[in-house]
PDB file of C-alpha atoms in Angstrom:
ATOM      1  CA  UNK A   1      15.066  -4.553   5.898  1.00  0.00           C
ATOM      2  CA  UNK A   2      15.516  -1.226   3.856  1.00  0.00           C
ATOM      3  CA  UNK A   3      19.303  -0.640   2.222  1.00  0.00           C
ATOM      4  CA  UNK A   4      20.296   2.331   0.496  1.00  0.00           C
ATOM      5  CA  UNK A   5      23.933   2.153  -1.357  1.00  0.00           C
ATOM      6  CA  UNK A   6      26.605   5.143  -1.739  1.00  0.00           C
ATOM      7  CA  UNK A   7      24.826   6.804  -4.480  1.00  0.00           C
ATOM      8  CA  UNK A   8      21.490   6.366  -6.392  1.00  0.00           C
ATOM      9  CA  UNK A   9      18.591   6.410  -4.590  1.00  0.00           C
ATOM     10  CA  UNK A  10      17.792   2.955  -5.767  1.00  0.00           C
ATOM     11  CA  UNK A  11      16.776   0.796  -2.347  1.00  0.00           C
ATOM     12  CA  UNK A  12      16.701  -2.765  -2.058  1.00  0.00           C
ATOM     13  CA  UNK A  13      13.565  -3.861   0.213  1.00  0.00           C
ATOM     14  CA  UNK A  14      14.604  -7.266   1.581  1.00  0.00           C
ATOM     15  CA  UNK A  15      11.219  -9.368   3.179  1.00  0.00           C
ATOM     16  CA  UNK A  16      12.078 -12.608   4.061  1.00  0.00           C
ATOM     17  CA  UNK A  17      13.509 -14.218   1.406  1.00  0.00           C
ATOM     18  CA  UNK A  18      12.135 -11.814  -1.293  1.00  0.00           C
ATOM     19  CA  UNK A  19      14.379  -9.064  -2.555  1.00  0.00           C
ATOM     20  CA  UNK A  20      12.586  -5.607  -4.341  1.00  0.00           C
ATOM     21  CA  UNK A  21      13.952  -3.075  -5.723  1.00  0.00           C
ATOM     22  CA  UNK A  22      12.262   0.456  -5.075  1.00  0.00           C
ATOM     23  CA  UNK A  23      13.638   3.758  -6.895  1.00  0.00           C
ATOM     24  CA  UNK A  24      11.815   7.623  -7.481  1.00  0.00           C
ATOM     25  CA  UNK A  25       8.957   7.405 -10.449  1.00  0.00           C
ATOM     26  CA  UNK A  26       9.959   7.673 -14.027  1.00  0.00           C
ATOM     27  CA  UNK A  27       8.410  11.418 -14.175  1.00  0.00           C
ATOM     28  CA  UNK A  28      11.410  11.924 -11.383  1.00  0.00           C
ATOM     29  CA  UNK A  29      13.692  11.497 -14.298  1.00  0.00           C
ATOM     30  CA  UNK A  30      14.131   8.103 -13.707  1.00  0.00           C
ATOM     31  CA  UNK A  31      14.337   5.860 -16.861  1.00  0.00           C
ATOM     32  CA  UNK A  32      12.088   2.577 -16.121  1.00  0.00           C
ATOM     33  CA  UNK A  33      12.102   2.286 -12.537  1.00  0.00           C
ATOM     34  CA  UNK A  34      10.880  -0.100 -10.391  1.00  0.00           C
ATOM     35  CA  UNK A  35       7.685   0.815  -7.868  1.00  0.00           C
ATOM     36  CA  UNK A  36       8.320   3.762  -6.077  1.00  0.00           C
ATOM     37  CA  UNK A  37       7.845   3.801  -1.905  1.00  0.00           C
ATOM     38  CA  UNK A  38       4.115   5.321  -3.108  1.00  0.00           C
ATOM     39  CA  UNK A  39       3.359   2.395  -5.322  1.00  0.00           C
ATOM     40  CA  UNK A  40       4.395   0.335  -3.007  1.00  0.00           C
ATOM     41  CA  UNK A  41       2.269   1.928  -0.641  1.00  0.00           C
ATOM     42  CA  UNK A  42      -1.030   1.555  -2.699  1.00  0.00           C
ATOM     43  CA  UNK A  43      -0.019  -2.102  -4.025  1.00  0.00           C
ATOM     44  CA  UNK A  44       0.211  -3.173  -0.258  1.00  0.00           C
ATOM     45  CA  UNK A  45      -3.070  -1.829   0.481  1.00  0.00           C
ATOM     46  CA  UNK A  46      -4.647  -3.280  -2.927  1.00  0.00           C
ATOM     47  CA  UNK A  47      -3.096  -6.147  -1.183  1.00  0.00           C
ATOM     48  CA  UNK A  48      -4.699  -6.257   1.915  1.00  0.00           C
ATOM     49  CA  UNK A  49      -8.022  -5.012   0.363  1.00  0.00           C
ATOM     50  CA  UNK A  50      -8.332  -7.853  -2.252  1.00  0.00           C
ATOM     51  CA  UNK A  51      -6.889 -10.256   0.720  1.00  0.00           C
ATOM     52  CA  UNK A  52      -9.901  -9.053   3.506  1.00  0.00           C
ATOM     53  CA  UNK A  53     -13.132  -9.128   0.520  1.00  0.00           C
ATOM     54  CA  UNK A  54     -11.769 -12.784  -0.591  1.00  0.00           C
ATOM     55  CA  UNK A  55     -11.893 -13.947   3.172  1.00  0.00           C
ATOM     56  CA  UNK A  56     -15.102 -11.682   3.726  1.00  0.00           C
ATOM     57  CA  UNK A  57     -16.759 -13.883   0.543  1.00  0.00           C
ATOM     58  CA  UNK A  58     -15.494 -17.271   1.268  1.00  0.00           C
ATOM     59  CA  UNK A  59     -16.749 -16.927   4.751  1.00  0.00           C
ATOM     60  CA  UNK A  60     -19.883 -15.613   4.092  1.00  0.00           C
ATOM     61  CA  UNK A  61     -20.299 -18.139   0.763  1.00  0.00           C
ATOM     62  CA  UNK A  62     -20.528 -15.763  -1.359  1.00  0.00           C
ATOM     63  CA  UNK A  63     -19.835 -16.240  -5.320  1.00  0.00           C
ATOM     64  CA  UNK A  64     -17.001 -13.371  -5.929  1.00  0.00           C
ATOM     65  CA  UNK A  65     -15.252 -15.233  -8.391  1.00  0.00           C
ATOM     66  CA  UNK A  66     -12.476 -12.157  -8.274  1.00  0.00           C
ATOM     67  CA  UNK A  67     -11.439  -8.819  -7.105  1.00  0.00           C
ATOM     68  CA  UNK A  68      -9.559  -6.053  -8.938  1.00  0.00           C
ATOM     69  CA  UNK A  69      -8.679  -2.866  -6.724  1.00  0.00           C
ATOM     70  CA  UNK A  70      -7.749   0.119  -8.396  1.00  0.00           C
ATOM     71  CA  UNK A  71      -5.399   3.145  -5.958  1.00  0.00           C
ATOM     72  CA  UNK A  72      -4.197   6.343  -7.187  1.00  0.00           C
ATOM     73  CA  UNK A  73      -1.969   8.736  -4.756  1.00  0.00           C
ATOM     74  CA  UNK A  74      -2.503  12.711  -4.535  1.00  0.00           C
ATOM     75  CA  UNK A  75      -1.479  15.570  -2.863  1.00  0.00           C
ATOM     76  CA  UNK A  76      -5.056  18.148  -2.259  1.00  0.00           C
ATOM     77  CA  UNK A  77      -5.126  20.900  -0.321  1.00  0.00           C
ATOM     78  CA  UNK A  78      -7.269  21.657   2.361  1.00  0.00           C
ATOM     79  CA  UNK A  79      -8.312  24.816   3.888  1.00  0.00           C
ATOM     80  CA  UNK A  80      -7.132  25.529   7.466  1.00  0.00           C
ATOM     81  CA  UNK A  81      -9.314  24.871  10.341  1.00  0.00           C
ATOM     82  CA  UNK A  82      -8.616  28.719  11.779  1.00  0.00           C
ATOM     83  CA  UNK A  83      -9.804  32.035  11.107  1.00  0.00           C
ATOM     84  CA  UNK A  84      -6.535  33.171   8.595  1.00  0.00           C
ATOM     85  CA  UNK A  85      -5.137  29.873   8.099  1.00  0.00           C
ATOM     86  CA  UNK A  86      -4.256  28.860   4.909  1.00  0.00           C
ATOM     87  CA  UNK A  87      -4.571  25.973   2.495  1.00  0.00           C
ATOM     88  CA  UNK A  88      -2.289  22.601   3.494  1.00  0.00           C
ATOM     89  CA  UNK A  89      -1.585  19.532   1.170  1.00  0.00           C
ATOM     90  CA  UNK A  90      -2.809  16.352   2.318  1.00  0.00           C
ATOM     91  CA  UNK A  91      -2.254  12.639   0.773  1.00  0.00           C
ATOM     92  CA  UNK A  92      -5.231  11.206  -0.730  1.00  0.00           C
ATOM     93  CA  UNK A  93      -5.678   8.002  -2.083  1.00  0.00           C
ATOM     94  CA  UNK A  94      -8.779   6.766  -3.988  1.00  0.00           C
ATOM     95  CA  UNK A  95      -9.234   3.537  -4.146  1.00  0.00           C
ATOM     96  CA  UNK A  96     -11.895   1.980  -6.667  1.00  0.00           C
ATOM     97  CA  UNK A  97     -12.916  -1.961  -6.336  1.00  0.00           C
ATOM     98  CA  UNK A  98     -14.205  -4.270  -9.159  1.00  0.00           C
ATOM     99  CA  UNK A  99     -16.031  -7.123  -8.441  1.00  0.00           C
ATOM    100  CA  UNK A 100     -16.555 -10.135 -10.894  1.00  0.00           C
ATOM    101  CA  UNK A 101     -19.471 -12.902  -9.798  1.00  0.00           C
ATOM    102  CA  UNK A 102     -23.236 -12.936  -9.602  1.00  0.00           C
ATOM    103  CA  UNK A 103     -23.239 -10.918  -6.275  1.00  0.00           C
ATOM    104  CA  UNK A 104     -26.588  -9.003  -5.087  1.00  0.00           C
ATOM    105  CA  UNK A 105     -26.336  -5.172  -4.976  1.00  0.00           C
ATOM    106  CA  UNK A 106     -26.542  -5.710  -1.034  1.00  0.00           C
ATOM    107  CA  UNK A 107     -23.722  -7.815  -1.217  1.00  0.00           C
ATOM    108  CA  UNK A 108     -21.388  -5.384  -3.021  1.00  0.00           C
ATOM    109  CA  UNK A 109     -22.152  -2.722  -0.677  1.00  0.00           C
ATOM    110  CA  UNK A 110     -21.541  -4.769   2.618  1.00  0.00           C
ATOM    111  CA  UNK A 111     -18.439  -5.616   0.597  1.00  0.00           C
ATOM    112  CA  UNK A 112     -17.549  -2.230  -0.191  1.00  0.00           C
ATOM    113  CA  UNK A 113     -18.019  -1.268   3.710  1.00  0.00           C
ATOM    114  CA  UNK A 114     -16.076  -4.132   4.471  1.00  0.00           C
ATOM    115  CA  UNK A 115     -13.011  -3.449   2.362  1.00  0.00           C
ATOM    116  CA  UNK A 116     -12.649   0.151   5.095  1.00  0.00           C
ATOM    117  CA  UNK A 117     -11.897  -2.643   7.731  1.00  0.00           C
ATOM    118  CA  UNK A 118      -8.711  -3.840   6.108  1.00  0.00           C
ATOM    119  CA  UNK A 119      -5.521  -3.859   8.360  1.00  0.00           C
ATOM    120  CA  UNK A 120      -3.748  -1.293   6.546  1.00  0.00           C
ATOM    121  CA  UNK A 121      -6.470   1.037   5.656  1.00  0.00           C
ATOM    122  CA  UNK A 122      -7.502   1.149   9.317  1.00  0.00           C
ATOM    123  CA  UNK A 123      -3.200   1.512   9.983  1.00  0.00           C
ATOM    124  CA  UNK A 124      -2.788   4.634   7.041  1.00  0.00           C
ATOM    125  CA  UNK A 125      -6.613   5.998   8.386  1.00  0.00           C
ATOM    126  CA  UNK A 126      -5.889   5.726  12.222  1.00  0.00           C
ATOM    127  CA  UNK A 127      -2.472   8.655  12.632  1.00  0.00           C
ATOM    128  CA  UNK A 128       0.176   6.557  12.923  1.00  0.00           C
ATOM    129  CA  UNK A 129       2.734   6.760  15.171  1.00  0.00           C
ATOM    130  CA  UNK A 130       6.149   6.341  14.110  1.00  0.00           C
ATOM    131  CA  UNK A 131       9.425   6.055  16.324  1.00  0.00           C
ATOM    132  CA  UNK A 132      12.679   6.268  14.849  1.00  0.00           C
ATOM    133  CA  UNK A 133      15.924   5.424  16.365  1.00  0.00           C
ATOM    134  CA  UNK A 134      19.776   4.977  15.564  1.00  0.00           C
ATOM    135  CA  UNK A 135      20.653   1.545  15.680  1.00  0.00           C
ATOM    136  CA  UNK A 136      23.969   0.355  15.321  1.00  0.00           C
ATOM    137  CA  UNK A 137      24.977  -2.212  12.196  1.00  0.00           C
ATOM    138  CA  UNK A 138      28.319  -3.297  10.484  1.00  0.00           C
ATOM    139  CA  UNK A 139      27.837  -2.526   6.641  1.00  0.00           C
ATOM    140  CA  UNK A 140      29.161  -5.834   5.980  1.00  0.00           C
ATOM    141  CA  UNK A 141      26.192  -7.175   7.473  1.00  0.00           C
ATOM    142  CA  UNK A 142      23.711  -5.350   5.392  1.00  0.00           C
ATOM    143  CA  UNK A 143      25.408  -6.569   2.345  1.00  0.00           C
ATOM    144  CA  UNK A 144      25.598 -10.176   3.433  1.00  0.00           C
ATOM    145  CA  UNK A 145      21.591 -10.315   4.004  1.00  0.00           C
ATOM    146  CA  UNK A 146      20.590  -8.212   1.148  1.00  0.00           C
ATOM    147  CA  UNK A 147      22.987 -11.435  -0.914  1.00  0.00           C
ATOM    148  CA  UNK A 148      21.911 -13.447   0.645  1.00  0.00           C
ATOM    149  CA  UNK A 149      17.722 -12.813  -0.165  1.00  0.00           C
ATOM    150  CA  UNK A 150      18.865 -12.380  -3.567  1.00  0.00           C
ATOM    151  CA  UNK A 151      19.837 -16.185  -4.070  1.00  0.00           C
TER     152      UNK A 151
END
């Protein structure tokens, strides 16, 4: 669960019993903020990357002693697809992986190739599909659970 307050556009991110804090980046005019919903973003699919090589490796018995994945967020633009169109942004991320361990230069390609078949990069590369709806909540409650994860 998601809660924004009355002002600020501070949000507390309550998962389970772990409370986060998530805010607009310091160049925003923010002074030390935490992640914003971007970082957030790339640190979940860091996540999942790091997450799906270790499996990949321990499966496979292979010696990756440790993974460090590196994501930076852009907006490029990219020409139209018509005659006359013009330029639209588009998120990019680049990711770049590190490996550490005595792993063949076959192995760190299947690995690479493997890290594409991550949950969420095959979610953020797929089009998502989003559906919002209204759904009805007493504030009180929304305070009570954001408490209570913070305990």
């Amino acid at each position: 669960m998601v809660s924004a307050g009355n002002s600020g556009l501070t949000q507390k991110i309550l998962v389970g019993p772990y409370l986060f804090r998530s805010d607009e980046p310091v160049d925003a005019g923010v002074d030390d903020s935490p992640p914003s919903p971007y970082e957030l973003l790339l640190a979940a699919l860091g996540a999942c990357t790091g997450m799906t090589l270790r499996a990949y490796a321990d499966r496979h018995q292979w010696p990756l002693e440790g993974v460090q994945v590196w994501l930076e967020h852009s907006r490029v633009d990219v020409e139209g697809s018509g005659a006359g169109e013009s330029t639209k942004p588009r998120d990019r991320i680049e990711r770049g992986i590190s490996f550490v361990g005595e792993l063949s230069e076959v192995q760190r390609q299947t690995l690479v190739k493997v890290a594409n078949g991550c949950g969420l990069h095959r979610t953020l590369t797929s089009g998502v599909q989003i559906d919002t709806s209204v759904i009805q909540q007493d504030t009180g409650d929304t305070d009570q659970a954001i408490a209570k994860g913070a305990d």
